[in-house]
Every structure is written in C-alpha cells, then in structure tokens.
Amino acid sequence: MDKRILLAALVAMASLQAGAQRLTVEKETVDCGSVAYDAPVTAVFELRNKGARKLKINDVRVSCGCIGVDYPKGEVGGGDRFKVRLTYDARQLGHFEKTAAIYSNGSKKPVYLTMRGVVLAEVEDYTGSYPYEFGDLRADKNVLEFDDVNKGDTPELEIYIRNTGTKTLQPNIMHLPSYLSAAVTPEKLRPGHAGRISVSLNSEKLRDYGLTQTSVYLANMPGEEVSPEKEITVSSVLLPGFDGMTAEVKKFAPKMEMSADSIVFDFEGKSRKKGEIKITNAGRSTLKIGSLQMFTAGLRVTLGKRELDAGESTELKVTAYRDELSKVHSRPRILMITNDPDRPKVVVKIKTK
C-alpha cells in the first residue's frame, strides 16, 4: 500500500477516535442506607461525556415500575458533566437493589446504575444538638466516660452523629484498643441524615483497678488519617469488688472521711493556685488508697500517705494550672480507689472561676 494512503487512513482513524463519544459514571452504585416505609428515596449519580462530540441519552430502562428517573433530555456537550436521579418509592419492606440502564450515542453498551438500601417500618429519629465537628460529621459529644465499672461488666455508650456534608459518608471509629468495640448505625450516612455509634467496653480486658484513659478518632470514611480534630477521649473506672464481704466483716472495715469533696480555684489573674483536703480513716482497720489519678491535664497532686491506720489522717494537696485547665475537654477531677467497701471510688471535683 502506498505510504501516503496508509498515513491518510491512520490520520482518519485517529480523528474518528478523538471525536468518539464516551459516557462515564463517577460511582455506579449508591447505598441509600436505612429509609422509612412509603417515603421515596432518591439516589444521585454523576456522569460525564468524556468525548469531543455532543452526547444524547436515547433511553433509560429501569428494573421495575417502582423507580422514577430524571435525566437530561437535550444534548450534553463534549467534556460536560450531568446528573441522573433514580427515585425508589420504598413501598416494600426489606432490602432493595434497583438498577437502571442508560442507552446513549456515547457508548455501544448501556451504562448501568444501581441503588440499594433497606426499607424499615420505622427509622429512628436522632434529633438533638450536634455541637462537635469532625469534618462533615457532627456529633453530640467528644468525651466518653465509663464510670463505676465492675469486673465482668460490658457497659455501652452512644454517640449521636449527623452528616452535614453533600456526600454519603461511612463513619467509623479508628484506633480502638482491645477493650473497646464500636458499631455504626446505619453503616452509610446520607447527607442531612443522622445515626449513632455504640461504643462497648469489655471490662475483662482492663488490667488494673482505677482509671484507664485512651483516645479514639471519628473518621468520615475508612482510611482517613488520624488528626487532633477527630479525637474522642475515652475514660473508664474499674472498681474493686466487695460482694463477698459479710456484714460482720464490714464492721471492721476502713472508713474514709474527707473534709470536702471538691476544691474551687479562683485564679484571680494568677497562673496557678493551691488547695488541700484532709482525709481521715474513721474505720477500724487500715485504709489503703491504691490509686490516685487525674482525669485531665492541668492538675498536680500529692498525698501525704497511701495507707492510714484507724484514726489516722493525711492531706491531699492539689495545684491547679489555669492555662492547662482551659484547654481540657472533660471535667477536671481527681480519682482515688480505696479498700473502703462503702467508698471504693472517691472523686474530688475541681471547679474554677
């Protein structure tokens, strides 16, 4: 074949390929999560004409008559983006998966779109305040406190969340330690919708009595990086058990008495202040303070003695630092774990002015 004819044929073929339409879809499947019975739900699909010539949708065929379709009836310019909306009437309970086939002059085969979810008789209403921001997610709290936990307990706390963005999110809790687990309902959260995260504590996996603290992170989607803006602090207080103690034995138990159960610090322009509480053993055997811990930064604590004989006293001295306390999320408190069966956990509240 003459080289000039071959070259002309190749140029013509390249020209045809360059001018060919090409219909693409950003996300072929949309998960609608949980929807209420008889409340129509709409899935929005982003498409694009990646060809150079104008594109025309010739037909859209749906898998059943329960689906409504909205799409551009005119031509779509080369390189332009557009949307196709599928609306399911949600008149049947249970899981659903509905499809639509897009026929156009932009592709030889149809482009398939799928919407799925589950229709429930009732969808929980998580109304309320969401003051804490985690990207496009907002939450009703950023601190979890498991108080008064006994060995063997599996308490559960909930975080209520709302998607304030424009895209469907898949919330998840990152960096969970072995003693915590979390479940998100629904797994995928559509824009404007709310859900909840249930966080459970397995007390059998806590090593020591007293306070255990950690930080977990609320992500909008799996695989996000950890950052301080996503932090949720979690604390748990594991108590010693006295269930086997008889009334007769209890008569000889230690008894902890305190001059106050809180300290108020009025900084009056100063950066730090000091306070103290007197502790007395009013019982008949040795009082042991096995754990002395702070729930937050901003406090320095010293205790004269950890073991007090019957009738003996000591002082708990506390120094509060104004600037550090102003940055903490949770309530500043001091925790003591004792062998007093009536007061195994003693909390000293710290208040500031």
mmCIF file of C-alpha atoms in Angstrom:
data_model
loop_
_atom_site.group_PDB
_atom_site.id
_atom_site.type_symbol
_atom_site.label_atom_id
_atom_site.label_comp_id
_atom_site.label_asym_id
_atom_site.label_seq_id
_atom_site.Cartn_x
_atom_site.Cartn_y
_atom_site.Cartn_z
ATOM 1 C CA MET A 1 0.000 0.000 0.000
ATOM 2 C CA ASP A 2 1.206 3.490 -0.842
ATOM 3 C CA LYS A 3 2.682 5.119 2.287
ATOM 4 C CA ARG A 4 0.672 8.281 1.675
ATOM 5 C CA ILE A 5 -2.605 6.317 1.567
ATOM 6 C CA LEU A 6 -1.677 4.403 4.761
ATOM 7 C CA LEU A 7 -0.811 7.638 6.548
ATOM 8 C CA ALA A 8 -4.098 9.225 5.475
ATOM 9 C CA ALA A 9 -6.000 6.183 6.758
ATOM 10 C CA LEU A 10 -4.243 6.348 10.109
ATOM 11 C CA VAL A 11 -4.956 10.065 10.450
ATOM 12 C CA ALA A 12 -8.636 9.486 9.616
ATOM 13 C CA MET A 13 -8.868 6.670 12.169
ATOM 14 C CA ALA A 14 -7.238 8.815 14.860
ATOM 15 C CA SER A 15 -9.657 11.627 14.036
ATOM 16 C CA LEU A 16 -12.634 9.308 14.422
ATOM 17 C CA GLN A 17 -11.330 8.027 17.757
ATOM 18 C CA ALA A 18 -10.726 11.569 19.013
ATOM 19 C CA GLY A 19 -14.263 12.576 18.089
ATOM 20 C CA ALA A 20 -15.953 9.499 19.524
ATOM 21 C CA GLN A 21 -18.305 9.983 22.475
ATOM 22 C CA ARG A 22 -17.553 8.271 25.754
ATOM 23 C CA LEU A 23 -20.075 8.128 28.604
ATOM 24 C CA THR A 24 -18.615 7.547 32.095
ATOM 25 C CA VAL A 25 -20.118 7.398 35.584
ATOM 26 C CA GLU A 26 -18.320 8.507 38.741
ATOM 27 C CA LYS A 27 -19.955 5.926 41.024
ATOM 28 C CA GLU A 28 -22.097 3.147 39.583
ATOM 29 C CA THR A 29 -23.697 2.095 42.903
ATOM 30 C CA VAL A 30 -25.244 4.332 45.578
ATOM 31 C CA ASP A 31 -26.071 2.903 49.024
ATOM 32 C CA CYS A 32 -29.081 4.734 50.461
ATOM 33 C CA GLY A 33 -28.798 3.150 53.914
ATOM 34 C CA SER A 34 -31.978 2.852 56.007
ATOM 35 C CA VAL A 35 -35.114 4.532 54.660
ATOM 36 C CA ALA A 36 -38.637 4.789 56.018
ATOM 37 C CA TYR A 37 -41.514 2.805 54.543
ATOM 38 C CA ASP A 38 -43.505 4.691 51.875
ATOM 39 C CA ALA A 39 -41.019 7.607 51.945
ATOM 40 C CA PRO A 40 -39.455 7.841 48.460
ATOM 41 C CA VAL A 41 -35.665 7.942 48.399
ATOM 42 C CA THR A 42 -33.514 9.412 45.621
ATOM 43 C CA ALA A 43 -30.021 8.364 44.541
ATOM 44 C CA VAL A 44 -27.996 10.883 42.527
ATOM 45 C CA PHE A 45 -25.402 9.679 40.002
ATOM 46 C CA GLU A 46 -22.675 11.877 38.497
ATOM 47 C CA LEU A 47 -21.956 11.176 34.794
ATOM 48 C CA ARG A 48 -19.749 12.792 32.187
ATOM 49 C CA ASN A 49 -19.465 12.969 28.432
ATOM 50 C CA LYS A 50 -15.721 12.449 28.006
ATOM 51 C CA GLY A 51 -15.938 12.557 24.225
ATOM 52 C CA ALA A 52 -15.470 15.595 21.977
ATOM 53 C CA ARG A 53 -18.912 15.444 20.325
ATOM 54 C CA LYS A 54 -22.314 16.073 21.870
ATOM 55 C CA LEU A 55 -23.986 13.202 23.681
ATOM 56 C CA LYS A 56 -27.675 12.294 23.652
ATOM 57 C CA ILE A 57 -29.415 9.870 26.052
ATOM 58 C CA ASN A 58 -31.768 7.837 23.885
ATOM 59 C CA ASP A 59 -33.447 5.726 26.556
ATOM 60 C CA VAL A 60 -33.343 4.743 30.243
ATOM 61 C CA ARG A 61 -34.716 1.337 31.213
ATOM 62 C CA VAL A 62 -35.393 0.576 34.890
ATOM 63 C CA SER A 63 -35.637 -2.802 36.623
ATOM 64 C CA CYS A 64 -39.195 -2.201 37.875
ATOM 65 C CA GLY A 65 -42.040 0.293 37.783
ATOM 66 C CA CYS A 66 -41.232 1.385 41.360
ATOM 67 C CA ILE A 67 -38.336 3.502 40.022
ATOM 68 C CA GLY A 68 -38.656 7.014 38.668
ATOM 69 C CA VAL A 69 -35.916 8.569 36.516
ATOM 70 C CA ASP A 70 -34.795 12.137 35.896
ATOM 71 C CA TYR A 71 -32.083 12.798 33.284
ATOM 72 C CA PRO A 72 -31.146 15.463 30.690
ATOM 73 C CA LYS A 73 -33.473 15.281 27.690
ATOM 74 C CA GLY A 74 -31.304 17.504 25.497
ATOM 75 C CA GLU A 75 -27.759 17.093 24.266
ATOM 76 C CA VAL A 76 -24.752 17.108 26.592
ATOM 77 C CA GLY A 77 -21.666 18.928 25.337
ATOM 78 C CA GLY A 78 -18.242 17.341 24.985
ATOM 79 C CA GLY A 79 -16.490 17.159 28.358
ATOM 80 C CA ASP A 80 -19.633 18.241 30.262
ATOM 81 C CA ARG A 81 -20.883 16.619 33.466
ATOM 82 C CA PHE A 82 -24.500 15.876 34.280
ATOM 83 C CA LYS A 83 -26.670 14.023 36.789
ATOM 84 C CA VAL A 84 -29.136 11.164 36.646
ATOM 85 C CA ARG A 85 -31.550 10.741 39.561
ATOM 86 C CA LEU A 86 -33.260 7.462 40.428
ATOM 87 C CA THR A 87 -36.157 7.586 42.887
ATOM 88 C CA TYR A 88 -37.458 4.446 44.618
ATOM 89 C CA ASP A 89 -40.986 4.587 46.082
ATOM 90 C CA ALA A 90 -39.985 2.454 49.154
ATOM 91 C CA ARG A 91 -43.362 0.691 49.281
ATOM 92 C CA GLN A 92 -41.921 -2.707 50.191
ATOM 93 C CA LEU A 93 -40.174 -3.549 53.467
ATOM 94 C CA GLY A 94 -36.731 -5.098 53.453
ATOM 95 C CA HIS A 95 -33.535 -4.789 51.431
ATOM 96 C CA PHE A 96 -33.747 -3.446 47.899
ATOM 97 C CA GLU A 97 -31.413 -3.216 44.908
ATOM 98 C CA LYS A 98 -32.731 -1.406 41.828
ATOM 99 C CA THR A 99 -30.987 -0.775 38.516
ATOM 100 C CA ALA A 100 -31.309 1.474 35.507
ATOM 101 C CA ALA A 101 -29.671 1.026 32.078
ATOM 102 C CA ILE A 102 -28.610 4.232 30.282
ATOM 103 C CA TYR A 103 -28.656 3.973 26.469
ATOM 104 C CA SER A 104 -26.947 6.774 24.540
ATOM 105 C CA ASN A 105 -24.901 7.570 21.479
ATOM 106 C CA GLY A 106 -21.890 7.790 23.789
ATOM 107 C CA SER A 107 -21.350 4.056 24.220
ATOM 108 C CA LYS A 108 -22.119 0.854 22.356
ATOM 109 C CA LYS A 109 -23.323 -0.881 25.520
ATOM 110 C CA PRO A 110 -25.663 0.577 28.151
ATOM 111 C CA VAL A 111 -24.236 2.098 31.335
ATOM 112 C CA TYR A 112 -25.806 0.511 34.430
ATOM 113 C CA LEU A 113 -26.658 2.438 37.605
ATOM 114 C CA THR A 114 -27.609 0.710 40.872
ATOM 115 C CA MET A 115 -29.241 1.991 44.057
ATOM 116 C CA ARG A 116 -29.569 -0.162 47.171
ATOM 117 C CA GLY A 117 -30.640 0.086 50.793
ATOM 118 C CA VAL A 118 -33.166 -1.250 53.286
ATOM 119 C CA VAL A 119 -36.745 -0.099 53.914
ATOM 120 C CA LEU A 120 -37.761 -0.142 57.588
ATOM 121 C CA ALA A 121 -41.190 0.205 59.172
ATOM 122 C CA GLU A 122 -39.714 2.891 61.423
ATOM 123 C CA VAL A 123 -36.461 4.810 61.119
ATOM 124 C CA GLU A 124 -35.018 6.063 64.395
ATOM 125 C CA ASP A 125 -35.077 9.824 64.797
ATOM 126 C CA TYR A 126 -31.823 11.097 66.260
ATOM 127 C CA THR A 127 -32.919 14.658 66.891
ATOM 128 C CA GLY A 128 -30.876 16.858 69.176
ATOM 129 C CA SER A 129 -27.801 19.050 69.317
ATOM 130 C CA TYR A 130 -24.558 18.218 67.496
ATOM 131 C CA PRO A 131 -22.020 20.796 68.745
ATOM 132 C CA TYR A 132 -18.805 18.919 67.878
ATOM 133 C CA GLU A 133 -17.381 18.964 64.351
ATOM 134 C CA PHE A 134 -15.447 16.095 62.741
ATOM 135 C CA GLY A 135 -15.127 17.120 59.090
ATOM 136 C CA ASP A 136 -18.580 16.753 57.511
ATOM 137 C CA LEU A 137 -19.753 14.809 60.556
ATOM 138 C CA ARG A 138 -21.102 16.499 63.652
ATOM 139 C CA ALA A 139 -21.538 14.699 66.991
ATOM 140 C CA ASP A 140 -23.350 15.273 70.261
ATOM 141 C CA LYS A 141 -20.227 14.524 72.330
ATOM 142 C CA ASN A 142 -16.451 14.209 72.098
ATOM 143 C CA VAL A 143 -15.894 12.574 75.501
ATOM 144 C CA LEU A 144 -16.976 9.092 76.673
ATOM 145 C CA GLU A 145 -16.865 8.169 80.366
ATOM 146 C CA PHE A 146 -17.496 4.620 81.618
ATOM 147 C CA ASP A 147 -17.936 5.203 85.366
ATOM 148 C CA ASP A 148 -18.307 2.647 88.179
ATOM 149 C CA VAL A 149 -17.445 -0.435 86.127
ATOM 150 C CA ASN A 150 -17.164 -3.786 87.889
ATOM 151 C CA LYS A 151 -15.152 -6.710 86.572
ATOM 152 C CA GLY A 152 -17.309 -8.618 84.079
ATOM 153 C CA ASP A 153 -19.477 -5.625 83.122
ATOM 154 C CA THR A 154 -19.930 -4.714 79.440
ATOM 155 C CA PRO A 155 -21.398 -1.188 79.525
ATOM 156 C CA GLU A 156 -22.280 0.682 76.330
ATOM 157 C CA LEU A 157 -22.329 4.386 75.496
ATOM 158 C CA GLU A 158 -23.697 6.099 72.393
ATOM 159 C CA ILE A 159 -22.545 8.971 70.209
ATOM 160 C CA TYR A 160 -25.206 10.543 68.006
ATOM 161 C CA ILE A 161 -23.931 11.875 64.671
ATOM 162 C CA ARG A 162 -25.236 13.811 61.664
ATOM 163 C CA ASN A 163 -23.895 14.169 58.118
ATOM 164 C CA THR A 164 -23.801 17.896 57.312
ATOM 165 C CA GLY A 165 -21.940 17.469 54.018
ATOM 166 C CA THR A 166 -23.068 16.829 50.447
ATOM 167 C CA LYS A 167 -21.787 13.257 50.036
ATOM 168 C CA THR A 168 -22.689 9.927 51.622
ATOM 169 C CA LEU A 169 -20.263 9.119 54.456
ATOM 170 C CA GLN A 170 -19.183 5.864 56.075
ATOM 171 C CA PRO A 171 -18.417 6.842 59.691
ATOM 172 C CA ASN A 172 -16.039 4.690 61.690
ATOM 173 C CA ILE A 173 -14.016 4.794 64.904
ATOM 174 C CA MET A 174 -10.247 4.459 64.462
ATOM 175 C CA HIS A 175 -7.558 3.245 66.908
ATOM 176 C CA LEU A 176 -9.869 1.291 69.191
ATOM 177 C CA PRO A 177 -7.946 -0.514 71.968
ATOM 178 C CA SER A 178 -8.651 -4.197 72.622
ATOM 179 C CA TYR A 179 -11.144 -3.460 75.421
ATOM 180 C CA LEU A 180 -13.374 -1.242 73.246
ATOM 181 C CA SER A 181 -15.578 -2.063 70.243
ATOM 182 C CA ALA A 182 -17.857 0.152 68.140
ATOM 183 C CA ALA A 183 -20.838 -0.308 65.819
ATOM 184 C CA VAL A 184 -22.245 2.384 63.497
ATOM 185 C CA THR A 185 -25.949 2.572 62.544
ATOM 186 C CA PRO A 186 -26.506 2.976 59.647
ATOM 187 C CA GLU A 187 -23.186 1.950 58.145
ATOM 188 C CA LYS A 188 -23.533 4.620 55.448
ATOM 189 C CA LEU A 189 -24.917 8.047 56.239
ATOM 190 C CA ARG A 190 -26.532 10.140 53.529
ATOM 191 C CA PRO A 191 -26.318 13.972 53.502
ATOM 192 C CA GLY A 192 -28.624 15.527 56.075
ATOM 193 C CA HIS A 193 -29.217 12.195 57.831
ATOM 194 C CA ALA A 194 -28.334 11.202 61.392
ATOM 195 C CA GLY A 195 -27.196 7.984 63.046
ATOM 196 C CA ARG A 196 -25.475 6.653 66.114
ATOM 197 C CA ILE A 197 -22.261 4.959 67.169
ATOM 198 C CA SER A 198 -22.490 2.427 70.002
ATOM 199 C CA VAL A 199 -19.213 2.008 71.900
ATOM 200 C CA SER A 200 -18.928 -1.043 74.196
ATOM 201 C CA LEU A 201 -16.413 -1.708 76.971
ATOM 202 C CA ASN A 202 -15.194 -5.217 77.820
ATOM 203 C CA SER A 203 -14.129 -4.809 81.457
ATOM 204 C CA GLU A 204 -12.449 -8.231 81.486
ATOM 205 C CA LYS A 205 -9.717 -6.748 79.303
ATOM 206 C CA LEU A 206 -8.938 -3.869 81.683
ATOM 207 C CA ARG A 207 -5.723 -4.656 83.525
ATOM 208 C CA ASP A 208 -5.844 -2.503 86.658
ATOM 209 C CA TYR A 209 -8.361 -1.011 89.038
ATOM 210 C CA GLY A 210 -8.886 2.704 88.740
ATOM 211 C CA LEU A 211 -8.735 4.969 85.728
ATOM 212 C CA THR A 212 -7.867 3.852 82.198
ATOM 213 C CA GLN A 213 -7.801 6.530 79.510
ATOM 214 C CA THR A 214 -7.316 6.485 75.753
ATOM 215 C CA SER A 215 -8.101 8.464 72.622
ATOM 216 C CA VAL A 216 -10.035 7.188 69.619
ATOM 217 C CA TYR A 217 -10.792 9.040 66.398
ATOM 218 C CA LEU A 218 -14.024 9.589 64.479
ATOM 219 C CA ALA A 219 -13.467 9.328 60.718
ATOM 220 C CA ASN A 220 -15.857 10.300 57.929
ATOM 221 C CA MET A 221 -14.628 7.449 55.721
ATOM 222 C CA PRO A 222 -12.387 4.372 56.131
ATOM 223 C CA GLY A 223 -8.693 5.031 55.653
ATOM 224 C CA GLU A 224 -8.641 8.631 56.867
ATOM 225 C CA GLU A 225 -5.555 9.879 58.679
ATOM 226 C CA VAL A 226 -5.620 10.487 62.432
ATOM 227 C CA SER A 227 -5.653 14.145 63.488
ATOM 228 C CA PRO A 228 -6.372 16.062 66.730
ATOM 229 C CA GLU A 229 -9.610 17.449 65.237
ATOM 230 C CA LYS A 230 -11.068 13.917 65.123
ATOM 231 C CA GLU A 231 -10.170 12.948 68.716
ATOM 232 C CA ILE A 232 -12.658 11.481 71.200
ATOM 233 C CA THR A 233 -11.302 10.862 74.708
ATOM 234 C CA VAL A 234 -12.481 7.711 76.485
ATOM 235 C CA SER A 235 -12.099 7.005 80.208
ATOM 236 C CA SER A 236 -13.172 4.029 82.311
ATOM 237 C CA VAL A 237 -13.086 3.460 86.059
ATOM 238 C CA LEU A 238 -12.780 -0.176 87.163
ATOM 239 C CA LEU A 239 -13.796 -0.740 90.795
ATOM 240 C CA PRO A 240 -12.690 -3.486 93.191
ATOM 241 C CA GLY A 241 -15.472 -5.850 94.252
ATOM 242 C CA PHE A 242 -16.723 -6.332 97.816
ATOM 243 C CA ASP A 243 -19.706 -8.574 97.086
ATOM 244 C CA GLY A 244 -18.347 -11.396 99.225
ATOM 245 C CA MET A 245 -17.879 -9.245 102.344
ATOM 246 C CA THR A 246 -20.249 -10.196 105.180
ATOM 247 C CA ALA A 247 -21.896 -7.663 107.493
ATOM 248 C CA GLU A 248 -19.758 -8.908 110.368
ATOM 249 C CA VAL A 249 -16.515 -8.383 108.455
ATOM 250 C CA LYS A 250 -17.711 -4.997 107.241
ATOM 251 C CA LYS A 251 -17.878 -3.745 110.840
ATOM 252 C CA PHE A 252 -14.088 -3.875 110.940
ATOM 253 C CA ALA A 253 -13.557 -2.321 107.511
ATOM 254 C CA PRO A 254 -11.780 1.003 106.948
ATOM 255 C CA LYS A 255 -13.915 4.098 106.524
ATOM 256 C CA MET A 256 -12.739 7.100 104.523
ATOM 257 C CA GLU A 257 -13.835 10.586 105.553
ATOM 258 C CA MET A 258 -12.907 13.812 103.777
ATOM 259 C CA SER A 259 -13.064 17.456 104.787
ATOM 260 C CA ALA A 260 -14.511 18.277 101.331
ATOM 261 C CA ASP A 261 -15.318 16.500 98.096
ATOM 262 C CA SER A 262 -14.446 19.440 95.823
ATOM 263 C CA ILE A 263 -11.997 22.320 95.523
ATOM 264 C CA VAL A 264 -12.826 25.677 93.963
ATOM 265 C CA PHE A 265 -9.927 27.580 92.438
ATOM 266 C CA ASP A 266 -10.301 31.326 91.877
ATOM 267 C CA PHE A 267 -7.166 32.218 89.924
ATOM 268 C CA GLU A 268 -7.686 35.997 90.284
ATOM 269 C CA GLY A 269 -5.276 36.655 87.420
ATOM 270 C CA LYS A 270 -2.686 34.138 88.636
ATOM 271 C CA SER A 271 -1.459 31.205 86.549
ATOM 272 C CA ARG A 272 -1.718 28.635 89.349
ATOM 273 C CA LYS A 273 -3.428 28.055 92.676
ATOM 274 C CA LYS A 274 -3.144 25.521 95.506
ATOM 275 C CA GLY A 275 -5.751 23.758 97.625
ATOM 276 C CA GLU A 276 -5.966 20.829 100.009
ATOM 277 C CA ILE A 277 -8.374 18.283 101.512
ATOM 278 C CA LYS A 278 -7.947 16.418 104.795
ATOM 279 C CA ILE A 279 -8.501 12.641 104.651
ATOM 280 C CA THR A 280 -9.208 10.598 107.793
ATOM 281 C CA ASN A 281 -9.657 6.879 108.381
ATOM 282 C CA ALA A 282 -12.697 6.637 110.682
ATOM 283 C CA GLY A 283 -12.817 2.845 110.377
ATOM 284 C CA ARG A 284 -11.324 0.000 112.405
ATOM 285 C CA SER A 285 -8.690 -1.347 110.003
ATOM 286 C CA THR A 286 -6.037 0.110 107.676
ATOM 287 C CA LEU A 287 -7.331 2.333 104.874
ATOM 288 C CA LYS A 288 -5.454 1.827 101.620
ATOM 289 C CA ILE A 289 -5.603 4.304 98.737
ATOM 290 C CA GLY A 290 -4.465 2.122 95.884
ATOM 291 C CA SER A 291 -4.880 4.556 93.010
ATOM 292 C CA LEU A 292 -4.575 8.326 92.738
ATOM 293 C CA GLN A 293 -5.217 9.654 89.233
ATOM 294 C CA MET A 294 -6.335 12.759 87.325
ATOM 295 C CA PHE A 295 -8.986 12.725 84.602
ATOM 296 C CA THR A 296 -7.369 15.691 82.819
ATOM 297 C CA ALA A 297 -4.171 17.652 82.489
ATOM 298 C CA GLY A 298 -3.768 20.879 84.445
ATOM 299 C CA LEU A 299 -3.501 19.346 87.942
ATOM 300 C CA ARG A 300 -0.585 18.264 90.163
ATOM 301 C CA VAL A 301 -1.459 16.127 93.175
ATOM 302 C CA THR A 302 0.420 14.827 96.217
ATOM 303 C CA LEU A 303 -0.880 12.623 99.028
ATOM 304 C CA GLY A 304 0.891 12.519 102.388
ATOM 305 C CA LYS A 305 0.266 8.798 102.972
ATOM 306 C CA ARG A 306 -1.333 5.996 100.941
ATOM 307 C CA GLU A 307 -2.067 3.818 103.991
ATOM 308 C CA LEU A 308 -3.806 5.173 107.099
ATOM 309 C CA ASP A 309 -4.268 3.262 110.331
ATOM 310 C CA ALA A 310 -7.554 3.602 112.224
ATOM 311 C CA GLY A 311 -7.967 7.210 113.355
ATOM 312 C CA GLU A 312 -5.032 8.475 111.290
ATOM 313 C CA SER A 313 -5.223 11.449 108.856
ATOM 314 C CA THR A 314 -3.295 12.839 105.907
ATOM 315 C CA GLU A 315 -3.628 15.668 103.382
ATOM 316 C CA LEU A 316 -4.355 15.652 99.681
ATOM 317 C CA LYS A 317 -2.604 18.690 98.169
ATOM 318 C CA VAL A 318 -3.667 19.932 94.747
ATOM 319 C CA THR A 319 -2.073 22.518 92.459
ATOM 320 C CA ALA A 320 -4.204 23.769 89.564
ATOM 321 C CA TYR A 321 -2.725 25.377 86.443
ATOM 322 C CA ARG A 322 -5.044 27.867 84.750
ATOM 323 C CA ASP A 323 -3.745 27.691 81.161
ATOM 324 C CA GLU A 324 -3.708 23.875 81.012
ATOM 325 C CA LEU A 325 -7.181 23.567 82.534
ATOM 326 C CA SER A 326 -8.594 25.989 79.950
ATOM 327 C CA LYS A 327 -7.708 23.539 77.145
ATOM 328 C CA VAL A 328 -9.198 20.301 78.506
ATOM 329 C CA HIS A 329 -12.365 18.723 77.029
ATOM 330 C CA SER A 330 -13.651 16.763 80.025
ATOM 331 C CA ARG A 331 -14.379 17.826 83.595
ATOM 332 C CA PRO A 332 -11.242 18.151 85.751
ATOM 333 C CA ARG A 333 -11.399 15.640 88.609
ATOM 334 C CA ILE A 334 -9.184 13.551 90.851
ATOM 335 C CA LEU A 335 -9.860 9.842 91.329
ATOM 336 C CA MET A 336 -8.952 7.665 94.298
ATOM 337 C CA ILE A 337 -9.580 3.902 94.534
ATOM 338 C CA THR A 338 -9.761 2.634 98.128
ATOM 339 C CA ASN A 339 -10.450 -0.513 100.155
ATOM 340 C CA ASP A 340 -13.384 1.187 101.900
ATOM 341 C CA PRO A 341 -16.315 -1.031 100.837
ATOM 342 C CA ASP A 342 -18.701 1.932 101.062
ATOM 343 C CA ARG A 343 -16.438 4.236 99.028
ATOM 344 C CA PRO A 344 -14.322 2.158 96.657
ATOM 345 C CA LYS A 345 -14.284 5.126 94.269
ATOM 346 C CA VAL A 346 -13.734 8.672 95.543
ATOM 347 C CA VAL A 347 -13.899 11.580 93.128
ATOM 348 C CA VAL A 348 -12.718 15.071 94.007
ATOM 349 C CA LYS A 349 -14.333 17.663 91.740
ATOM 350 C CA ILE A 350 -12.238 20.596 90.588
ATOM 351 C CA LYS A 351 -14.041 23.855 89.893
ATOM 352 C CA THR A 352 -12.562 27.065 88.520
ATOM 353 C CA LYS A 353 -13.631 30.709 88.431
#
